[in-house]
Amino acid sequence: MFTILSDHIILTGLILLFLLFSIVCQVISAVIYQSMIYQSDNMSSTENKLLKQCKQKYASYYKLNGKMVNTSVFVDKFLHKIRIGGISLSRFSHISGQMMMLSVLSTGISICYLLAEGNTLFQIMPYYLVSILGLYLYFSVSGFFNIQEKNSILRTNLVDYLENHYFPRLEIEKENALEEGIKKREVYAKELLKEEPKERDSHEEELENLLEEFFA
């Protein structure tokens, strides 16, 4: 009975190829998400390029705006922009579903073609079995990896770290930079007061000229 699968190797190959692509897409997404989730537990010393890029962009936005970034929106945009081979990571699950539908469609076309050739329902039964087992495998893999749950966990980890750990650190660095700038200005002012009046006047004139050029 199962010899019909080998007799029509092209049809069978297409069905299995689409099914394989469907499973591979889910595996790729799951591996990447799981790696990022594991690394996100220790974001301060992570070596993951994507997570390091996330921290750098967050710091850049903070310094550019001078205030707290909308962390939830930032994380959503960051996760949406992650690309693997030019394809958004969030689209891999959709591609997986499309590949599975193509596998089912190929099975249906194969059954119609074989019926047109004069094969009996019993003879084409293996294609029904392949389709059912393919769907079972697809939903089993989907349930096992649960890409949506992994995405949600990663998002929660990133928002928690950026809001509750990284943002306060940026605030402290900003305050330290301001204090350091104030101290430098105070030191410069004291040194200016110690100078002779003529030298002080020349420094003041030079400073005024620089300010005029800057605001011109």
Coordinates of C-alpha atoms in Angstrom, one line a residue:
M1 CA 0.0 0.0 0.0
F2 CA 2.8 2.4 0.9
T3 CA 4.6 1.8 -2.4
I4 CA 2.4 4.6 -3.9
L5 CA 4.5 7.1 -2.0
S6 CA 7.7 5.9 -3.7
D7 CA 6.0 5.6 -7.0
H8 CA 5.2 9.3 -6.9
I9 CA 8.4 10.5 -5.3
I10 CA 8.0 14.1 -6.6
L11 CA 4.6 14.6 -5.0
T12 CA 5.7 12.9 -1.8
G13 CA 8.9 15.0 -1.7
L14 CA 7.0 18.2 -2.0
I15 CA 4.7 17.3 0.8
L16 CA 7.6 16.3 3.1
L17 CA 9.7 19.3 2.1
F18 CA 7.0 21.8 3.1
L19 CA 6.5 19.9 6.3
L20 CA 10.2 20.0 7.0
F21 CA 10.4 23.8 6.4
S22 CA 7.5 24.3 8.7
I23 CA 9.3 22.5 11.5
V24 CA 12.6 24.1 10.8
C25 CA 11.1 27.6 11.0
Q26 CA 9.7 26.8 14.5
V27 CA 13.0 25.3 15.7
I28 CA 15.0 28.3 14.5
S29 CA 12.7 30.7 16.3
A30 CA 12.6 28.6 19.5
V31 CA 16.4 28.3 19.6
I32 CA 17.0 32.1 19.2
Y33 CA 14.3 33.0 21.7
Q34 CA 15.6 30.5 24.3
S35 CA 19.1 31.7 23.9
M36 CA 18.0 35.3 24.4
I37 CA 15.9 34.4 27.4
Y38 CA 18.8 32.6 29.0
Q39 CA 21.1 35.6 28.4
S40 CA 18.5 38.1 29.5
D41 CA 18.7 36.7 33.1
N42 CA 22.2 38.2 33.3
M43 CA 21.9 41.3 31.1
S44 CA 24.7 43.2 32.8
S45 CA 27.3 40.8 31.5
T46 CA 25.6 39.3 28.5
E47 CA 27.6 38.5 25.3
N48 CA 24.5 38.1 23.1
K49 CA 24.9 40.6 20.3
L50 CA 21.2 41.3 20.0
L51 CA 20.9 42.0 23.7
K52 CA 24.0 44.2 23.8
Q53 CA 22.5 46.1 20.8
C54 CA 19.3 46.5 22.8
K55 CA 21.2 48.1 25.7
Q56 CA 23.2 50.4 23.5
K57 CA 20.1 51.7 21.6
Y58 CA 18.3 52.2 24.9
A59 CA 21.2 54.2 26.3
S60 CA 21.4 56.2 23.0
Y61 CA 17.6 57.1 23.1
Y62 CA 17.9 58.1 26.8
K63 CA 20.9 60.4 26.2
L64 CA 19.2 61.8 23.1
N65 CA 16.0 62.6 24.8
G66 CA 17.4 63.4 28.2
K67 CA 14.6 61.5 29.9
M68 CA 13.1 58.1 30.5
V69 CA 12.3 56.1 27.3
N70 CA 8.9 54.4 27.0
T71 CA 10.4 51.0 27.7
S72 CA 7.5 48.9 26.7
V73 CA 7.2 50.5 23.3
F74 CA 11.0 50.4 22.8
V75 CA 11.2 46.7 23.6
D76 CA 8.2 45.9 21.3
K77 CA 9.9 47.7 18.4
F78 CA 13.3 46.1 19.2
L79 CA 11.8 42.6 19.1
H80 CA 9.9 43.3 15.9
K81 CA 13.1 44.5 14.2
I82 CA 15.1 41.4 15.0
R83 CA 15.9 39.8 11.6
I84 CA 17.4 36.4 10.7
G85 CA 18.5 36.2 7.1
G86 CA 16.6 39.4 6.3
I87 CA 13.4 37.9 7.7
S88 CA 11.8 39.3 10.9
L89 CA 12.0 36.8 13.7
S90 CA 8.3 37.4 14.5
R91 CA 7.4 36.2 11.0
F92 CA 9.0 32.8 11.3
S93 CA 5.9 31.4 13.1
H94 CA 3.7 32.7 10.3
I95 CA 6.0 31.3 7.7
S96 CA 5.9 28.0 9.5
G97 CA 2.1 28.0 9.4
Q98 CA 2.1 28.8 5.7
M99 CA 4.5 26.0 5.0
M100 CA 2.2 23.6 6.8
M101 CA -0.7 24.8 4.8
L102 CA 1.3 24.3 1.6
S103 CA 2.0 20.7 2.7
V104 CA -1.7 20.0 3.2
L105 CA -2.5 21.7 -0.1
S106 CA 0.1 19.5 -1.8
T107 CA -1.4 16.5 -0.3
G108 CA -4.9 17.4 -1.5
I109 CA -3.5 18.1 -5.0
S110 CA -1.7 14.7 -5.0
I111 CA -4.9 12.9 -3.9
C112 CA -6.9 14.5 -6.7
Y113 CA -4.2 13.7 -9.2
L114 CA -4.0 10.0 -8.1
L115 CA -7.8 9.7 -8.2
A116 CA -7.8 11.1 -11.7
E117 CA -5.3 8.4 -12.6
G118 CA -7.7 5.7 -11.5
N119 CA -6.3 4.8 -8.1
T120 CA -8.7 3.6 -5.5
L121 CA -9.4 5.3 -2.1
F122 CA -7.5 2.4 -0.4
Q123 CA -4.4 2.9 -2.6
I124 CA -4.2 6.7 -1.8
M125 CA -4.8 6.1 1.9
P126 CA -1.0 6.7 2.7
Y127 CA -1.4 10.3 1.6
Y128 CA -4.2 10.8 4.1
L129 CA -2.0 9.3 6.8
V130 CA 0.9 11.6 5.8
S131 CA -1.3 14.6 6.0
I132 CA -2.8 13.7 9.4
L133 CA 0.6 12.8 10.8
G134 CA 2.1 16.0 9.4
L135 CA -0.6 18.1 11.1
Y136 CA -0.1 16.2 14.4
L137 CA 3.7 16.8 14.2
Y138 CA 3.2 20.5 13.4
F139 CA 0.9 21.1 16.3
S140 CA 3.0 19.0 18.7
V141 CA 6.1 21.0 17.8
S142 CA 4.1 24.3 18.1
G143 CA 2.9 23.2 21.6
F144 CA 6.3 22.1 22.7
F145 CA 8.2 25.2 21.7
N146 CA 5.4 27.7 22.3
I147 CA 7.0 30.6 20.4
Q148 CA 4.4 33.2 21.7
E149 CA 5.2 32.3 25.3
K150 CA 8.9 32.6 24.7
N151 CA 8.4 36.0 23.1
S152 CA 6.3 37.1 26.1
I153 CA 8.9 35.9 28.6
L154 CA 11.8 37.7 26.7
R155 CA 9.8 40.9 26.5
T156 CA 9.1 40.8 30.3
N157 CA 12.7 40.2 31.1
L158 CA 13.9 43.0 28.9
V159 CA 11.3 45.5 30.2
D160 CA 12.1 44.6 33.8
Y161 CA 15.9 44.9 33.3
L162 CA 15.7 48.2 31.4
E163 CA 13.2 49.9 33.7
N164 CA 14.4 48.6 37.1
H165 CA 18.1 48.2 36.6
Y166 CA 19.5 49.9 33.5
F167 CA 17.6 53.1 33.7
P168 CA 18.6 53.9 37.3
R169 CA 22.2 53.2 36.3
L170 CA 21.9 55.7 33.4
E171 CA 20.4 58.2 35.9
I172 CA 23.3 57.8 38.2
E173 CA 25.8 58.2 35.4
K174 CA 24.0 61.4 34.3
E175 CA 24.1 62.8 37.8
N176 CA 27.8 61.9 38.2
A177 CA 28.6 63.6 34.9
L178 CA 26.8 66.7 36.0
E179 CA 28.6 66.8 39.3
E180 CA 31.9 66.2 37.6
G181 CA 31.2 69.1 35.2
I182 CA 30.3 71.4 38.1
K183 CA 33.5 70.5 40.0
K184 CA 35.6 71.2 36.9
R185 CA 33.9 74.6 36.5
E186 CA 34.5 75.4 40.1
V187 CA 38.2 74.5 39.8
Y188 CA 38.5 76.6 36.7
A189 CA 36.9 79.5 38.4
K190 CA 39.3 79.3 41.4
E191 CA 42.3 79.2 39.1
L192 CA 40.9 82.2 37.2
L193 CA 40.6 84.2 40.5
K194 CA 44.3 83.4 41.3
E195 CA 45.5 84.9 38.1
E196 CA 46.7 88.5 37.6
P197 CA 44.0 90.9 36.7
K198 CA 45.4 91.4 33.2
E199 CA 45.6 87.7 32.5
R200 CA 42.1 87.3 34.0
D201 CA 40.8 90.0 31.7
S202 CA 42.4 88.4 28.7
H203 CA 40.7 85.0 29.6
E204 CA 37.4 86.7 30.1
E205 CA 37.7 88.5 26.7
E206 CA 38.7 85.2 25.1
L207 CA 35.7 83.5 26.7
E208 CA 33.4 86.3 25.6
N209 CA 34.7 86.1 22.0
L210 CA 34.1 82.3 22.0
L211 CA 30.6 82.8 23.2
E212 CA 29.9 85.5 20.6
E213 CA 31.2 83.2 17.9
F214 CA 29.1 80.3 19.2
F215 CA 25.9 82.3 19.3
A216 CA 26.5 84.2 16.1

